[in-house]
Amino acid sequence: MIGTSMPRLEDDALLRGAARFVDDLKPDGCLHVAFLRSPMASARIRSIDASSAAQAPGVVAVFTAADLEGSCAPMNARMTTPGLISPDRPILAIDRVRFVGEAIAAVVARSRYEAEDAAELIGVDLDPLPAVSTLGAAMAEGSPLVHDSVPGNRYITVHRAYGDLDKAFAAADVVVEGEVVHPRVSAVPMEGRGVVATADGVVYTSTQAPHLVADAIAECIGSSVRVVTPDVGGGFGQKIGIYTEDVLLAWIARRLKATVKWVEDRSEHMQASSHARDQKITFSAAVRSDGRVLGLRARILTSVGAYGARPYGATLNAMTCAGLIPGPYDIRDYEYDSIAIATNCSPEGAYRGVGMVTAVLAHERLMDLIAVRLGEDPADVRRRNFVRPEQMPYTSVTGHPYESGDYGAALEMALHAFDYRRARAERARARAAGRLVGIGVSSYVEFTGAGSATFVGRGMAAISGVDTARVWLDKEGHVHMQTSCPNIGQGVQTTFAQLAADALGVDAANVIVEQTDTARVSPGTGTYQSRSSVTAATAAHRAATQLREAILEAAAYRLDQPVEHLAISESKILVDGQPAGLSLAELATEELDIEVSYDAKQASHPYATHVCQVEIDPGSGAVSIGRYVITEDCGVVINPMIVNGQAVGGVAQGAGAALLEEISYGADGQLLSGSFMDYLIPTAADVPLVEVLHLHTPSTVHELGTKGAGEGGT
């Protein structure tokens, strides 16, 4: 089954409308929550008058920060990074608001309509304060502070130097300098966030990391909860973070001894769900006359927003980007300063390709600038700087252990498929005729599926780095599986079913992959960093293999046959290849229930090269993307069709960020792109046809050989 492009098993329910998302959960007697959110980016809260709201029709309760005191603690990001200042985040604003959309009060009512109406009756006296919404404003001398405890609005400043930069620059024939800026963006999944919490401590939430949500809620309210993930309509990293609404809904349910529900609308989503990127990178490279990079200096500025989000704090994008800027290139002398900056904006979080996207933007811009400076073909400059296959395994200058790969081969395969030389000649003719045609080449390497050692090293104490899979037989002989990595739309129900089928010798359609329930599978990290096909998949394959061994041992006892004579085929036991008259259903017992946890000794490192042609209409400025070719190496491919879909989806989001999308704030911190009228995302018409090719260099980190494929192309 591994390596087979079978159709996605989860699509039938989605296409029939039978999937169940958070908003499809409608418990009897459920109360509804609406929030009063700050209309200002920075202000002191002088007073809150909720008396009129409390008496409004249908209202059961109104809560402010004063009600939470002593029973619901602020959220701590649990970061241990030396030098990092990490202010706690209040569940409801206490004394001060720090970004537009920060929750001030919560109204609980019989219906969402009544809750929304009552929220408008809450009187809040706000004393406006100066806001800082851009990197420049936040870093200016004497600028207003987002937190009094964060001097200069700097959560952390990190300086790292590797090798001898002075020697490298002294030996340079040319010095190439550049700057790249990536705007603030939002993942905007089709389904926003939502929570249903019950009085007996069950929390249904649209999350990528259910065990991390359970940990955070328990820490804040002092009581354990069970977190269940229904179907999730996309996440793209945005649903990794632990949000204050998750905690507050659990607290309200416990306080009122009732089931409560909140589903955000798109306006709330744009204001209060995490944003990402918003980085400025300047760099200077010492370059030899043949285009070889001798040394590199970089300065990375990251707008973190009003708080460092749990579970990854204020260093997520700032440090990930800094560590990946050398990319697939053999650069041994590297120095950087990375500064994580507080701004009066929504807290930043993860978004597909965390840190990698902006790092790639920097190192690929560098390669192109070198080519222009020296009059070289951009592909040739990349060839001269790649880490070579004979150098593998290779530890990058910042410590990333690249286990396997051939970056040059990926480039050559993509260029050949694109017919690069012909395309360059056609581009020259088009330009001579006045057309604005360009050809882009981009190569990258990312790190995926990290284990506990990586997260400990990064000071992310709230993240275990472990993932878990549980596999068992039911009474009908069906194989069931749960993992700590829920399906968020990327097809893991199918890929996990294929893994189990491969290990057990059953049909994938006979494997039921359930969404994650923290009461039914032991703790794990969750679905992000392309870890589902790495850490969770390894755990799943090991668990299924052990279940197969247990099944055959039970069958050997029942049939009085040696285990080595037995096999499983189509959910039946075979003896020496012949049916034994014994089915899996007849063997199902409580003992045939296996759980395995996996902690990767190091991250895996997929890589790719993308080549595309773009044309700009000189009259209108309209951009059209022509041919687009990808060569990707994500190790062993479980389901090629799903992997190709992930690559094309990444291209769509990458095109959106490059051409359309930007979260924009005014100088006063007011959100200017709070709806899809102003925040433009790609449609099908904006996404080119993409040709996806594959190299297959198995990862040596674990026996499956997968490297992860969820973030390429962004």
XYZ file of C-alpha atoms in Angstrom, residues 50-443:
394
model
C -21.968 45.068 32.217
C -25.209 45.692 34.131
C -27.364 46.381 31.069
C -25.959 43.384 29.239
C -26.625 41.118 32.213
C -30.321 42.072 32.144
C -30.748 41.672 28.381
C -33.123 39.001 27.024
C -31.710 35.490 27.082
C -28.516 36.409 28.910
C -27.308 33.911 31.503
C -24.032 35.562 32.549
C -21.466 38.196 31.647
C -17.813 37.684 32.557
C -14.871 40.064 32.713
C -11.313 39.607 33.948
C -12.452 40.367 37.501
C -14.590 37.222 37.495
C -11.641 35.058 36.525
C -9.334 36.230 39.291
C -8.244 33.337 41.467
C -9.897 30.641 39.361
C -8.476 31.102 35.863
C -4.827 32.040 35.521
C -3.336 33.953 32.584
C -1.712 31.826 29.916
C 2.032 31.337 30.061
C 3.930 30.377 26.903
C 6.289 28.213 29.005
C 9.435 29.304 27.230
C 12.859 28.651 28.742
C 14.966 30.518 26.164
C 17.673 32.560 27.938
C 17.129 36.293 27.568
C 13.530 35.995 26.379
C 10.927 38.246 28.002
C 7.586 36.452 27.786
C 4.664 38.303 29.403
C 1.692 36.174 30.408
C -1.407 36.597 28.282
C -4.618 37.320 30.208
C -7.651 35.259 29.247
C -9.708 38.473 29.230
C -7.975 41.846 29.139
C -6.893 43.127 32.553
C -6.482 46.897 32.960
C -5.193 47.347 29.401
C -5.831 46.245 25.825
C -2.935 45.711 23.427
C -4.456 44.950 20.015
C -7.683 45.444 18.117
C -9.791 42.360 18.734
C -8.457 41.485 22.183
C -11.321 40.038 24.229
C -12.539 42.256 27.084
C -15.744 40.497 28.139
C -17.755 37.374 27.356
C -21.549 37.167 27.241
C -23.311 33.833 27.720
C -26.873 33.610 26.423
C -29.519 31.192 25.177
C -28.665 32.012 21.565
C -25.762 33.564 19.714
C -28.045 36.361 18.526
C -28.934 37.312 22.091
C -25.306 37.075 23.167
C -24.186 39.366 20.328
C -26.929 41.900 21.069
C -26.078 41.950 24.763
C -22.355 42.390 24.104
C -23.167 45.697 22.419
C -24.736 46.898 25.693
C -21.513 46.555 27.687
C -20.056 49.934 28.507
C -16.259 50.089 28.447
C -14.405 53.298 29.221
C -11.085 53.147 27.388
C -8.291 55.683 27.752
C -6.446 55.602 24.392
C -2.678 55.149 24.400
C -0.223 55.553 21.510
C 0.141 52.372 19.480
C 3.016 50.876 17.497
C 1.930 48.715 14.581
C 5.058 48.492 12.425
C 8.625 47.343 12.961
C 9.922 50.862 12.435
C 7.518 52.445 14.887
C 8.105 49.805 17.556
C 11.906 50.050 17.339
C 12.175 53.836 17.208
C 13.908 55.450 20.145
C 11.392 56.482 22.784
C 8.537 54.617 21.114
C 5.508 53.650 23.243
C 5.902 50.295 24.959
C 3.486 47.465 24.276
C 4.443 46.000 27.668
C 6.167 47.931 30.418
C 8.161 44.758 31.099
C 9.582 44.637 27.549
C 12.188 47.429 27.181
C 12.481 48.854 23.696
C 9.684 46.492 22.605
C 12.277 43.743 22.192
C 11.144 40.359 23.453
C 14.586 39.009 22.625
C 17.687 39.913 20.660
C 19.835 36.985 19.596
C 23.313 37.271 18.106
C 25.064 34.225 16.676
C 28.350 34.028 14.780
C 29.758 30.936 13.105
C 33.186 30.800 11.491
C 35.354 33.808 10.648
C 33.275 36.496 8.935
C 36.100 39.046 8.859
C 38.309 36.592 6.975
C 35.483 35.726 4.570
C 34.773 39.353 3.702
C 38.476 40.136 3.352
C 38.753 37.360 0.750
C 35.654 38.457 -1.185
C 35.864 39.697 -4.760
C 32.485 41.385 -4.407
C 30.066 42.126 -1.581
C 26.404 41.620 -2.423
C 23.777 43.266 -0.243
C 20.017 42.992 -0.239
C 16.787 43.268 1.685
C 13.543 41.321 1.642
C 10.279 42.156 3.396
C 7.446 39.702 3.885
C 4.080 41.234 4.821
C 1.943 40.110 7.718
C -0.467 37.431 6.502
C -3.177 35.135 7.831
C -3.773 31.451 7.098
C -7.555 32.008 6.712
C -8.656 28.348 6.670
C -12.135 27.663 5.328
C -13.337 26.810 8.839
C -12.463 29.298 11.552
C -11.932 28.440 15.193
C -14.671 27.032 17.377
C -15.155 25.478 20.812
C -17.879 23.484 22.535
C -17.199 22.830 26.226
C -19.266 20.692 28.582
C -19.768 20.824 32.331
C -18.057 17.457 32.798
C -14.779 18.669 31.315
C -15.002 17.701 27.646
C -13.790 20.304 25.157
C -14.505 19.912 21.440
C -12.294 22.267 19.496
C -11.015 22.799 15.973
C -7.335 22.379 16.718
C -4.189 20.868 15.306
C -2.761 20.050 18.729
C -5.428 18.595 21.069
C -3.032 17.388 23.757
C -1.354 20.800 23.931
C -4.787 22.426 24.291
C -5.627 20.037 27.134
C -2.360 20.874 28.902
C -2.886 24.632 28.626
C -6.499 24.534 29.808
C -5.602 22.368 32.795
C -2.773 24.720 33.704
C -5.024 27.790 33.575
C -8.208 26.501 35.249
C -6.590 23.949 37.558
C -8.655 21.027 36.306
C -7.983 18.314 33.744
C -10.085 18.267 30.600
C -10.645 15.847 27.750
C -10.113 17.431 24.330
C -11.836 15.951 21.285
C -11.056 17.110 17.767
C -14.031 16.901 15.379
C -13.457 17.233 11.648
C -11.229 20.242 11.015
C -11.739 22.493 8.004
C -8.130 23.489 7.514
C -5.511 24.837 9.857
C -2.245 25.592 8.027
C -0.536 26.191 11.380
C -3.018 28.766 12.632
C -4.774 26.182 14.820
C -1.601 25.003 16.566
C -1.627 27.934 18.952
C -3.569 27.763 22.191
C -6.127 30.553 22.259
C -7.702 32.290 25.206
C -11.165 31.306 23.961
C -10.254 27.612 24.407
C -9.467 28.246 28.049
C -12.379 30.569 28.751
C -15.034 28.263 27.284
C -13.780 25.415 29.484
C -13.847 27.721 32.519
C -17.368 29.004 31.753
C -18.723 25.472 31.291
C -17.301 24.506 34.659
C -18.518 27.704 36.335
C -22.083 27.514 34.985
C -22.276 23.702 34.989
C -23.551 23.930 31.423
C -22.501 23.229 27.853
C -21.314 26.357 26.067
C -20.403 27.040 22.447
C -18.519 29.681 20.508
C -17.710 29.751 16.794
C -15.807 32.753 15.511
C -17.039 34.787 12.586
C -14.628 35.920 9.897
C -14.276 39.394 11.388
C -13.168 37.901 14.708
C -10.884 35.576 12.810
C -9.086 38.387 11.007
C -8.710 40.365 14.233
C -7.855 37.744 16.826
C -6.653 34.532 15.187
C -2.891 34.496 14.880
C -1.127 36.233 12.030
C 2.292 35.284 10.693
C 5.558 36.384 9.096
C 5.742 40.225 9.054
C 9.523 40.081 8.770
C 12.272 42.237 7.336
C 15.628 40.659 6.508
C 18.716 42.557 5.419
C 21.821 40.663 4.361
C 25.354 41.125 3.137
C 27.351 38.361 1.467
C 31.040 37.949 0.737
C 31.183 36.474 -2.769
C 33.985 35.083 -4.898
C 34.207 36.041 -8.582
C 32.776 32.654 -9.611
C 29.650 33.256 -7.503
C 30.659 31.135 -4.513
C 29.409 32.570 -1.203
C 32.251 32.810 1.312
C 30.357 34.389 4.185
C 26.953 35.817 5.052
C 25.627 38.338 7.543
C 21.902 38.776 8.177
C 19.632 40.879 10.358
C 16.129 39.535 10.938
C 13.375 41.719 12.386
C 10.107 40.005 13.300
C 6.874 41.677 14.396
C 5.574 39.221 16.986
C 2.528 41.238 17.972
C 1.128 41.847 21.424
C 2.063 38.462 22.942
C 4.215 35.451 22.266
C 1.672 32.697 21.689
C 1.681 29.368 23.471
C 3.194 26.807 22.790
C 6.095 28.400 20.853
C 6.451 31.891 22.282
C 7.941 34.962 20.659
C 10.900 33.182 19.069
C 9.019 30.970 16.605
C 9.434 32.864 13.340
C 12.433 34.920 14.429
C 14.700 32.002 15.297
C 13.401 29.462 12.783
C 14.087 31.898 9.968
C 17.557 32.756 11.250
C 18.532 29.105 11.457
C 17.366 28.313 7.915
C 18.839 31.252 5.984
C 21.900 29.247 4.810
C 19.369 26.879 3.200
C 20.668 24.168 0.848
C 23.945 26.031 0.362
C 27.363 25.151 1.739
C 27.910 28.334 3.727
C 30.253 27.824 6.690
C 30.743 31.436 7.796
C 27.478 32.990 8.923
C 26.459 35.641 11.418
C 23.035 36.936 12.314
C 21.132 39.198 14.636
C 17.497 38.252 15.110
C 15.140 40.511 17.031
C 11.608 39.572 18.076
C 9.622 42.776 18.437
C 6.432 43.605 20.326
C 3.793 45.491 18.342
C 0.139 46.398 18.933
C -1.023 43.725 16.496
C -2.634 40.340 16.872
C -0.095 37.838 18.236
C 1.809 36.017 15.536
C 1.789 32.259 15.301
C 2.548 29.449 12.925
C 1.635 29.465 9.257
C 2.585 26.835 6.712
C 6.345 26.920 6.209
C 7.164 28.622 9.523
C 10.410 30.562 9.213
C 11.319 28.613 6.088
C 9.336 30.875 3.754
C 11.127 34.053 4.760
C 14.504 32.304 4.969
C 14.029 31.047 1.402
C 13.006 34.524 0.306
C 16.340 35.781 1.675
C 18.729 33.114 0.378
C 17.089 32.906 -3.058
C 17.115 36.684 -3.414
C 20.810 36.520 -2.575
C 21.454 33.946 -5.319
C 19.603 36.083 -7.863
C 21.461 39.257 -6.849
C 24.779 37.442 -7.209
C 23.755 36.326 -10.696
C 22.858 39.895 -11.689
C 26.031 41.321 -10.181
C 28.293 38.811 -11.950
C 26.275 38.452 -15.150
C 25.730 34.753 -14.490
C 22.806 32.400 -15.022
C 20.925 32.174 -11.678
C 20.881 28.370 -11.992
C 24.679 28.283 -12.278
C 25.099 30.347 -9.117
C 22.962 27.864 -7.238
C 24.911 24.897 -8.631
C 28.186 26.325 -7.330
C 26.851 26.846 -3.827
C 24.779 23.705 -3.151
C 25.747 21.217 -0.503
C 26.962 18.261 -2.574
C 25.523 14.737 -2.196
C 28.920 13.350 -1.174
C 28.839 15.730 1.813
C 25.732 13.992 3.198
C 24.970 13.607 6.034
C 25.736 17.290 6.413
C 25.335 19.518 9.437
C 24.514 23.075 8.444
C 26.404 25.929 10.018
C 23.440 26.554 12.361
C 23.239 22.894 13.392
C 20.528 21.446 11.143
C 21.501 17.818 10.411
C 20.637 17.243 6.743
C 20.449 13.452 6.658
C 20.219 12.783 2.922
C 19.587 14.403 -0.427
C 20.902 15.695 -3.722
C 19.977 19.353 -4.130
C 21.718 19.632 -7.483
C 19.738 16.702 -8.887
C 16.472 18.372 -7.871
C 17.533 21.529 -9.689
C 18.533 19.654 -12.838
C 15.316 17.625 -12.945
C 13.187 20.757 -12.607
C 15.191 22.689 -15.215
C 14.993 19.799 -17.674
C 11.225 19.427 -17.260
C 10.812 23.188 -17.660
C 13.046 23.223 -20.764
C 14.954 26.016 -19.077
C 17.357 26.940 -21.888
C 14.549 27.259 -24.416
C 12.486 29.242 -21.906
C 15.394 31.641 -21.305
C 15.747 32.203 -25.047
C 12.015 32.827 -25.409
C 12.148 35.247 -22.492
C 14.901 37.227 -24.201
C 12.819 37.487 -27.379
C 9.734 38.505 -25.387
C 11.637 41.241 -23.587
C 13.036 42.515 -26.855
C 9.432 42.845 -27.996
C 8.549 44.878 -24.914
C 6.903 42.150 -22.845
C 7.710 41.829 -19.136
C 8.468 38.121 -18.839
C 10.535 36.564 -16.071
C 11.712 33.101 -15.063
C 12.120 32.294 -11.401
C 14.170 29.514 -9.823
C 13.969 28.701 -6.131
C 15.572 25.916 -4.099
